[in-house]
PDB file of C-alpha atoms and ligand atoms in Angstrom:
ATOM      1  CA  UNK A  29      -0.053   0.028   0.028  1.00  0.00           C
ATOM      2  CA  UNK A  30       1.092   3.623  -0.904  1.00  0.00           C
ATOM      3  CA  UNK A  31      -0.301   6.113   1.731  1.00  0.00           C
ATOM      4  CA  UNK A  32       0.120   9.861   1.710  1.00  0.00           C
ATOM      5  CA  UNK A  33      -0.409  12.504   4.356  1.00  0.00           C
ATOM      6  CA  UNK A  34      -1.391  15.952   3.331  1.00  0.00           C
ATOM      7  CA  UNK A  35      -2.621  19.215   4.830  1.00  0.00           C
ATOM      8  CA  UNK A  36      -1.355  22.586   5.745  1.00  0.00           C
ATOM      9  CA  UNK A  37       1.505  23.421   8.277  1.00  0.00           C
ATOM     10  CA  UNK A  38       1.251  22.125  11.507  1.00  0.00           C
ATOM     11  CA  UNK A  39      -2.008  20.184  11.351  1.00  0.00           C
ATOM     12  CA  UNK A  40      -0.480  17.092  12.496  1.00  0.00           C
ATOM     13  CA  UNK A  41       0.920  14.966   9.571  1.00  0.00           C
ATOM     14  CA  UNK A  42       4.306  13.979  11.220  1.00  0.00           C
ATOM     15  CA  UNK A  43       2.566  13.013  14.440  1.00  0.00           C
ATOM     16  CA  UNK A  44      -0.069  10.800  12.824  1.00  0.00           C
ATOM     17  CA  UNK A  45       2.504   9.250  10.478  1.00  0.00           C
ATOM     18  CA  UNK A  46       4.636   8.446  13.569  1.00  0.00           C
ATOM     19  CA  UNK A  47       1.635   6.964  15.292  1.00  0.00           C
ATOM     20  CA  UNK A  48       0.785   4.663  12.324  1.00  0.00           C
ATOM     21  CA  UNK A  49       4.342   3.574  11.942  1.00  0.00           C
ATOM     22  CA  UNK A  50       4.599   2.526  15.535  1.00  0.00           C
ATOM     23  CA  UNK A  51       1.181   0.825  15.506  1.00  0.00           C
ATOM     24  CA  UNK A  52       2.438  -1.611  12.660  1.00  0.00           C
ATOM     25  CA  UNK A  53       5.904  -1.913  14.037  1.00  0.00           C
ATOM     26  CA  UNK A  54       4.239  -3.191  17.171  1.00  0.00           C
ATOM     27  CA  UNK A  55       2.473  -5.685  14.991  1.00  0.00           C
ATOM     28  CA  UNK A  56       5.814  -6.878  13.311  1.00  0.00           C
ATOM     29  CA  UNK A  57       5.140  -5.107  10.127  1.00  0.00           C
ATOM     30  CA  UNK A  58       7.981  -2.939   9.164  1.00  0.00           C
ATOM     31  CA  UNK A  59       6.678   0.327   7.092  1.00  0.00           C
ATOM     32  CA  UNK A  60       8.876   2.682   4.930  1.00  0.00           C
ATOM     33  CA  UNK A  61       8.543   6.116   6.062  1.00  0.00           C
ATOM     34  CA  UNK A  62       9.381   9.091   3.877  1.00  0.00           C
ATOM     35  CA  UNK A  63       8.651  12.626   2.952  1.00  0.00           C
ATOM     36  CA  UNK A  64       8.501  15.258   0.337  1.00  0.00           C
ATOM     37  CA  UNK A  65      10.210  17.306  -0.737  1.00  0.00           C
ATOM     38  CA  UNK A  66      12.892  15.215   0.012  1.00  0.00           C
ATOM     39  CA  UNK A  67      13.266  11.298   0.887  1.00  0.00           C
ATOM     40  CA  UNK A  68      16.645  10.852  -0.712  1.00  0.00           C
ATOM     41  CA  UNK A  69      19.949  12.585  -0.179  1.00  0.00           C
ATOM     42  CA  UNK A  70      19.843  14.340  -3.530  1.00  0.00           C
ATOM     43  CA  UNK A  71      16.118  15.379  -2.964  1.00  0.00           C
ATOM     44  CA  UNK A  72      16.833  16.512   0.457  1.00  0.00           C
ATOM     45  CA  UNK A  73      19.153  19.014  -0.936  1.00  0.00           C
ATOM     46  CA  UNK A  74      16.639  20.232  -3.236  1.00  0.00           C
ATOM     47  CA  UNK A  75      14.266  20.551  -0.373  1.00  0.00           C
ATOM     48  CA  UNK A  76      16.972  22.588   1.368  1.00  0.00           C
ATOM     49  CA  UNK A  77      16.701  24.966  -1.888  1.00  0.00           C
ATOM     50  CA  UNK A  78      13.001  25.002  -1.613  1.00  0.00           C
ATOM     51  CA  UNK A  79      12.819  26.001   2.049  1.00  0.00           C
ATOM     52  CA  UNK A  80      15.605  28.401   2.355  1.00  0.00           C
ATOM     53  CA  UNK A  81      14.755  32.056   2.874  1.00  0.00           C
ATOM     54  CA  UNK A  82      18.082  33.449   2.115  1.00  0.00           C
ATOM     55  CA  UNK A  83      18.244  33.531  -1.724  1.00  0.00           C
ATOM     56  CA  UNK A  84      19.432  36.641  -3.477  1.00  0.00           C
ATOM     57  CA  UNK A  85      16.599  36.745  -5.893  1.00  0.00           C
ATOM     58  CA  UNK A  86      12.774  35.737  -5.463  1.00  0.00           C
ATOM     59  CA  UNK A  87      12.336  32.018  -6.485  1.00  0.00           C
ATOM     60  CA  UNK A  88       9.977  31.998  -9.571  1.00  0.00           C
ATOM     61  CA  UNK A  89       6.743  29.920  -9.210  1.00  0.00           C
ATOM     62  CA  UNK A  90       7.794  27.840 -12.172  1.00  0.00           C
ATOM     63  CA  UNK A  91      11.083  27.166 -10.623  1.00  0.00           C
ATOM     64  CA  UNK A  92       9.500  26.052  -7.242  1.00  0.00           C
ATOM     65  CA  UNK A  93       7.314  23.656  -9.351  1.00  0.00           C
ATOM     66  CA  UNK A  94      10.067  22.101 -11.168  1.00  0.00           C
ATOM     67  CA  UNK A  95      12.339  21.862  -8.253  1.00  0.00           C
ATOM     68  CA  UNK A  96       9.712  19.849  -6.224  1.00  0.00           C
ATOM     69  CA  UNK A  97       9.156  17.583  -9.428  1.00  0.00           C
ATOM     70  CA  UNK A  98      12.949  17.182  -9.743  1.00  0.00           C
ATOM     71  CA  UNK A  99      13.045  16.130  -6.207  1.00  0.00           C
ATOM     72  CA  UNK A 100       9.882  13.963  -6.637  1.00  0.00           C
ATOM     73  CA  UNK A 101      11.368  12.016  -9.655  1.00  0.00           C
ATOM     74  CA  UNK A 102      14.234  10.971  -7.643  1.00  0.00           C
ATOM     75  CA  UNK A 103      12.133  10.099  -4.640  1.00  0.00           C
ATOM     76  CA  UNK A 104       9.832   7.892  -6.840  1.00  0.00           C
ATOM     77  CA  UNK A 105      12.530   6.041  -8.559  1.00  0.00           C
ATOM     78  CA  UNK A 106      14.958   5.683  -5.662  1.00  0.00           C
ATOM     79  CA  UNK A 107      12.336   4.991  -2.779  1.00  0.00           C
ATOM     80  CA  UNK A 108       8.847   4.580  -3.606  1.00  0.00           C
ATOM     81  CA  UNK A 109       8.967   2.357  -6.488  1.00  0.00           C
ATOM     82  CA  UNK A 110      11.688  -0.062  -5.097  1.00  0.00           C
ATOM     83  CA  UNK A 111       9.654  -0.375  -1.709  1.00  0.00           C
ATOM     84  CA  UNK A 112       6.352  -0.867  -3.361  1.00  0.00           C
ATOM     85  CA  UNK A 113       8.052  -3.724  -5.690  1.00  0.00           C
ATOM     86  CA  UNK A 114       9.447  -5.223  -2.571  1.00  0.00           C
ATOM     87  CA  UNK A 115       5.887  -5.424  -1.113  1.00  0.00           C
ATOM     88  CA  UNK A 116       6.312  -2.788   1.515  1.00  0.00           C
ATOM     89  CA  UNK A 117       3.735  -0.305   2.746  1.00  0.00           C
ATOM     90  CA  UNK A 118       5.073   3.416   2.079  1.00  0.00           C
ATOM     91  CA  UNK A 119       4.005   6.262   4.104  1.00  0.00           C
ATOM     92  CA  UNK A 120       4.926   9.534   2.723  1.00  0.00           C
ATOM     93  CA  UNK A 121       4.625  12.997   4.257  1.00  0.00           C
ATOM     94  CA  UNK A 122       3.085  14.923   1.465  1.00  0.00           C
ATOM     95  CA  UNK A 123       3.068  13.855  -2.209  1.00  0.00           C
ATOM     96  CA  UNK A 124       1.500  15.234  -5.669  1.00  0.00           C
ATOM     97  CA  UNK A 125      -1.723  16.569  -3.880  1.00  0.00           C
ATOM     98  CA  UNK A 126       0.624  19.132  -2.100  1.00  0.00           C
ATOM     99  CA  UNK A 127       1.575  20.408  -5.623  1.00  0.00           C
ATOM    100  CA  UNK A 128      -2.008  21.123  -6.468  1.00  0.00           C
ATOM    101  CA  UNK A 129      -2.744  22.748  -3.133  1.00  0.00           C
ATOM    102  CA  UNK A 130       0.388  24.766  -2.922  1.00  0.00           C
ATOM    103  CA  UNK A 131       1.491  25.584  -6.484  1.00  0.00           C
ATOM    104  CA  UNK A 132      -1.800  25.779  -8.217  1.00  0.00           C
ATOM    105  CA  UNK A 133      -4.291  26.970  -5.470  1.00  0.00           C
ATOM    106  CA  UNK A 134      -1.774  28.682  -3.474  1.00  0.00           C
ATOM    107  CA  UNK A 135       0.861  30.148  -6.130  1.00  0.00           C
ATOM    108  CA  UNK A 136      -1.928  30.389  -8.837  1.00  0.00           C
ATOM    109  CA  UNK A 137      -0.048  28.127 -11.354  1.00  0.00           C
ATOM    110  CA  UNK A 138      -2.236  26.546 -13.995  1.00  0.00           C
ATOM    111  CA  UNK A 139      -3.628  22.874 -13.401  1.00  0.00           C
ATOM    112  CA  UNK A 140      -2.466  22.167 -17.178  1.00  0.00           C
ATOM    113  CA  UNK A 141       1.325  22.524 -16.107  1.00  0.00           C
ATOM    114  CA  UNK A 142       0.830  20.301 -13.009  1.00  0.00           C
ATOM    115  CA  UNK A 143      -1.126  17.630 -14.999  1.00  0.00           C
ATOM    116  CA  UNK A 144       1.607  17.433 -17.517  1.00  0.00           C
ATOM    117  CA  UNK A 145       4.237  16.868 -14.807  1.00  0.00           C
ATOM    118  CA  UNK A 146       2.067  14.185 -13.134  1.00  0.00           C
ATOM    119  CA  UNK A 147       1.343  12.355 -16.546  1.00  0.00           C
ATOM    120  CA  UNK A 148       4.946  12.550 -17.415  1.00  0.00           C
ATOM    121  CA  UNK A 149       6.684  11.741 -14.104  1.00  0.00           C
ATOM    122  CA  UNK A 150       4.349  10.253 -11.741  1.00  0.00           C
ATOM    123  CA  UNK A 151       3.682   6.630 -12.452  1.00  0.00           C
ATOM    124  CA  UNK A 152       2.472   5.717  -9.064  1.00  0.00           C
ATOM    125  CA  UNK A 153      -0.480   7.366  -7.073  1.00  0.00           C
ATOM    126  CA  UNK A 154      -1.382   6.711  -3.484  1.00  0.00           C
ATOM    127  CA  UNK A 155      -3.818   3.988  -2.736  1.00  0.00           C
ATOM    128  CA  UNK A 156      -5.131   6.308   0.170  1.00  0.00           C
ATOM    129  CA  UNK A 157      -4.435   9.985   0.940  1.00  0.00           C
ATOM    130  CA  UNK A 158      -5.307  11.302   4.363  1.00  0.00           C
ATOM    131  CA  UNK A 159      -5.972  14.941   4.435  1.00  0.00           C
ATOM    132  CA  UNK A 160      -5.589  16.463   7.904  1.00  0.00           C
ATOM    133  CA  UNK A 161      -7.943  19.424   7.971  1.00  0.00           C
ATOM    134  CA  UNK A 162      -7.999  22.139  10.599  1.00  0.00           C
ATOM    135  CA  UNK A 163      -8.376  26.071  10.536  1.00  0.00           C
ATOM    136  CA  UNK A 164      -5.139  27.631   9.346  1.00  0.00           C
ATOM    137  CA  UNK A 165      -4.519  29.649  12.640  1.00  0.00           C
ATOM    138  CA  UNK A 166      -4.745  26.341  14.568  1.00  0.00           C
ATOM    139  CA  UNK A 167      -1.973  24.570  12.443  1.00  0.00           C
ATOM    140  CA  UNK A 168       0.305  27.954  12.561  1.00  0.00           C
ATOM    141  CA  UNK A 169      -0.154  28.377  16.304  1.00  0.00           C
ATOM    142  CA  UNK A 170       0.904  24.614  16.850  1.00  0.00           C
ATOM    143  CA  UNK A 171       3.859  25.023  14.170  1.00  0.00           C
ATOM    144  CA  UNK A 172       5.115  28.434  15.473  1.00  0.00           C
ATOM    145  CA  UNK A 173       6.485  26.615  18.670  1.00  0.00           C
ATOM    146  CA  UNK A 174       8.987  24.867  16.550  1.00  0.00           C
ATOM    147  CA  UNK A 175      10.946  28.262  16.083  1.00  0.00           C
ATOM    148  CA  UNK A 176      12.253  29.838  12.786  1.00  0.00           C
ATOM    149  CA  UNK A 177       9.824  29.827   9.796  1.00  0.00           C
ATOM    150  CA  UNK A 178      10.766  28.336   6.392  1.00  0.00           C
ATOM    151  CA  UNK A 179       9.960  30.071   2.959  1.00  0.00           C
ATOM    152  CA  UNK A 180       6.509  28.492   3.113  1.00  0.00           C
ATOM    153  CA  UNK A 181       5.832  29.176   6.563  1.00  0.00           C
ATOM    154  CA  UNK A 182       6.492  32.820   5.940  1.00  0.00           C
ATOM    155  CA  UNK A 183       3.616  33.010   3.690  1.00  0.00           C
ATOM    156  CA  UNK A 184       0.367  34.946   4.887  1.00  0.00           C
ATOM    157  CA  UNK A 185      -2.755  33.420   6.163  1.00  0.00           C
ATOM    158  CA  UNK A 186      -4.575  34.042   2.881  1.00  0.00           C
ATOM    159  CA  UNK A 187      -2.099  31.823   1.034  1.00  0.00           C
ATOM    160  CA  UNK A 188      -2.659  28.984   3.211  1.00  0.00           C
ATOM    161  CA  UNK A 189      -6.510  29.525   3.106  1.00  0.00           C
ATOM    162  CA  UNK A 190      -6.161  29.036  -0.766  1.00  0.00           C
ATOM    163  CA  UNK A 191      -3.849  25.753  -0.133  1.00  0.00           C
ATOM    164  CA  UNK A 192      -6.788  24.523   2.288  1.00  0.00           C
ATOM    165  CA  UNK A 193      -9.208  25.189  -0.286  1.00  0.00           C
ATOM    166  CA  UNK A 194      -7.051  23.383  -2.795  1.00  0.00           C
ATOM    167  CA  UNK A 195      -7.152  20.193  -0.590  1.00  0.00           C
ATOM    168  CA  UNK A 196     -10.768  20.562   0.013  1.00  0.00           C
ATOM    169  CA  UNK A 197     -11.268  20.447  -4.036  1.00  0.00           C
ATOM    170  CA  UNK A 198      -9.153  17.413  -4.153  1.00  0.00           C
ATOM    171  CA  UNK A 199     -11.186  15.704  -1.667  1.00  0.00           C
ATOM    172  CA  UNK A 200     -14.288  16.335  -3.518  1.00  0.00           C
ATOM    173  CA  UNK A 201     -12.647  15.409  -6.869  1.00  0.00           C
ATOM    174  CA  UNK A 202     -11.285  12.154  -5.543  1.00  0.00           C
ATOM    175  CA  UNK A 203     -13.478  11.064  -2.636  1.00  0.00           C
ATOM    176  CA  UNK A 204     -12.306   7.373  -3.035  1.00  0.00           C
ATOM    177  CA  UNK A 205      -8.801   8.190  -2.407  1.00  0.00           C
ATOM    178  CA  UNK A 206      -8.633  11.354  -0.394  1.00  0.00           C
ATOM    179  CA  UNK A 207     -10.073  10.780   2.973  1.00  0.00           C
ATOM    180  CA  UNK A 208     -10.515  13.972   5.459  1.00  0.00           C
ATOM    181  CA  UNK A 209      -9.443  13.730   8.840  1.00  0.00           C
ATOM    182  CA  UNK A 210     -10.657  16.137  11.346  1.00  0.00           C
ATOM    183  CA  UNK A 211      -7.441  17.532  12.648  1.00  0.00           C
ATOM    184  CA  UNK A 212      -8.680  19.749  15.276  1.00  0.00           C
ATOM    185  CA  UNK A 213      -9.174  16.540  17.336  1.00  0.00           C
ATOM    186  CA  UNK A 214      -6.753  15.147  19.882  1.00  0.00           C
ATOM    187  CA  UNK A 215      -3.692  13.368  18.308  1.00  0.00           C
ATOM    188  CA  UNK A 216      -5.244   9.982  19.652  1.00  0.00           C
ATOM    189  CA  UNK A 217      -8.479  10.502  17.775  1.00  0.00           C
ATOM    190  CA  UNK A 218      -7.103  11.686  14.644  1.00  0.00           C
ATOM    191  CA  UNK A 219      -5.066   8.265  14.560  1.00  0.00           C
ATOM    192  CA  UNK A 220      -8.173   6.252  15.437  1.00  0.00           C
ATOM    193  CA  UNK A 221     -10.039   7.629  12.571  1.00  0.00           C
ATOM    194  CA  UNK A 222      -7.228   6.946  10.262  1.00  0.00           C
ATOM    195  CA  UNK A 223      -7.002   3.369  11.452  1.00  0.00           C
ATOM    196  CA  UNK A 224     -10.541   2.617  10.313  1.00  0.00           C
ATOM    197  CA  UNK A 225      -9.224   3.030   6.569  1.00  0.00           C
ATOM    198  CA  UNK A 226      -6.151   0.948   7.241  1.00  0.00           C
ATOM    199  CA  UNK A 227      -7.796  -2.231   8.565  1.00  0.00           C
TER     200      UNK A 227
HETATM  201  N1  ATP B  12      -4.069  16.713  17.032  1.00  0.00           N
HETATM  202  C1  ATP B  12      -3.201  17.486  17.763  1.00  0.00           C
HETATM  203  N2  ATP B  12      -3.566  18.182  18.734  1.00  0.00           N
HETATM  204  C2  ATP B  12      -2.812  18.926  19.354  1.00  0.00           C
HETATM  205  N3  ATP B  12      -1.411  19.206  19.062  1.00  0.00           N
HETATM  206  C3  ATP B  12      -1.060  18.461  17.979  1.00  0.00           C
HETATM  207  C4  ATP B  12      -1.776  17.492  17.208  1.00  0.00           C
HETATM  208  N4  ATP B  12      -1.238  16.908  16.308  1.00  0.00           N
HETATM  209  C5  ATP B  12       0.008  17.449  16.375  1.00  0.00           C
HETATM  210  N5  ATP B  12       0.195  18.363  17.222  1.00  0.00           N
HETATM  211  C6  ATP B  12       1.401  19.189  17.837  1.00  0.00           C
HETATM  212  O1  ATP B  12       1.347  20.328  16.895  1.00  0.00           O
HETATM  213  C7  ATP B  12       2.659  20.512  16.344  1.00  0.00           C
HETATM  214  C8  ATP B  12       2.751  20.175  14.979  1.00  0.00           C
HETATM  215  O2  ATP B  12       2.502  18.974  14.664  1.00  0.00           O
HETATM  216  P1  ATP B  12       3.351  18.144  13.332  1.00  0.00           P
HETATM  217  O3  ATP B  12       4.628  18.430  13.427  1.00  0.00           O
HETATM  218  O4  ATP B  12       2.807  16.637  13.494  1.00  0.00           O
HETATM  219  O5  ATP B  12       2.520  18.818  12.109  1.00  0.00           O
HETATM  220  P2  ATP B  12       2.798  18.814  10.559  1.00  0.00           P
HETATM  221  O6  ATP B  12       1.690  18.759   9.848  1.00  0.00           O
HETATM  222  O7  ATP B  12       3.805  17.593  10.369  1.00  0.00           O
HETATM  223  O8  ATP B  12       3.550  20.107  10.394  1.00  0.00           O
HETATM  224  P3  ATP B  12       4.430  20.640   9.177  1.00  0.00           P
HETATM  225  O9  ATP B  12       3.436  20.914   8.187  1.00  0.00           O
HETATM  226  O10 ATP B  12       5.165  21.812   9.661  1.00  0.00           O
HETATM  227  O11 ATP B  12       5.440  19.634   8.872  1.00  0.00           O
HETATM  228  C9  ATP B  12       3.576  19.407  17.039  1.00  0.00           C
HETATM  229  O12 ATP B  12       4.152  20.225  18.138  1.00  0.00           O
HETATM  230  C10 ATP B  12       2.597  18.414  17.623  1.00  0.00           C
HETATM  231  O13 ATP B  12       3.053  17.732  18.717  1.00  0.00           O
HETATM  232 MG1   MG B  13       5.646  17.569   9.345  1.00  0.00          MG
END
């Protein structure tokens, strides 16, 4: 199984992934845990470029999109496909839906551009996508406690409102795959809600 976790900053993606990972680990099943942008040494270096705030020039939206897909191509070929071929379950912290939400809904890039990249470079879509949904302010207040903000986290609230709306659209477009979790709940309850889809 290939499972992705999506949502705006601080909604609890990493927390949920860890709980699911530990749950299956206790049952003797070893899952592959990974994230985007990143997931391989090279892709993590691209992630550093994407999140850095100290560029001399503003990163063009197209550049951002292509860097994300450069990292994703590496991640798919080096990690996701080999793991799935070996019969393992893969949990990824963000995947293609994040590009729809952030780069299309958030930045305003066309869906046609994204479709071309997905059709050309993404051979494997998740079986299940958990969308952790919560008001932007709630996630931000959770994330704020972590300290310095990266290039995305420095965006204004209205940017994240568009991102959230993008995820909402995906949830409506692909209800079979994209499952909404109420991320305002306690971590234990979010985990219990997710588990229903994994049994
Ligand atoms: N359901 C929850 N209720 C309250 N606090 C939570 C919940 N889930 C996570 N947290 C806390 O909120 C903070 C952010 O959680 P987490 O890092 O899992 O979010 P994230 O979605 O992975 O964030 P990011 O998008 O920045 O990676 C952490 O301090 C975490 O302990
Ligand atoms: Mg996280």
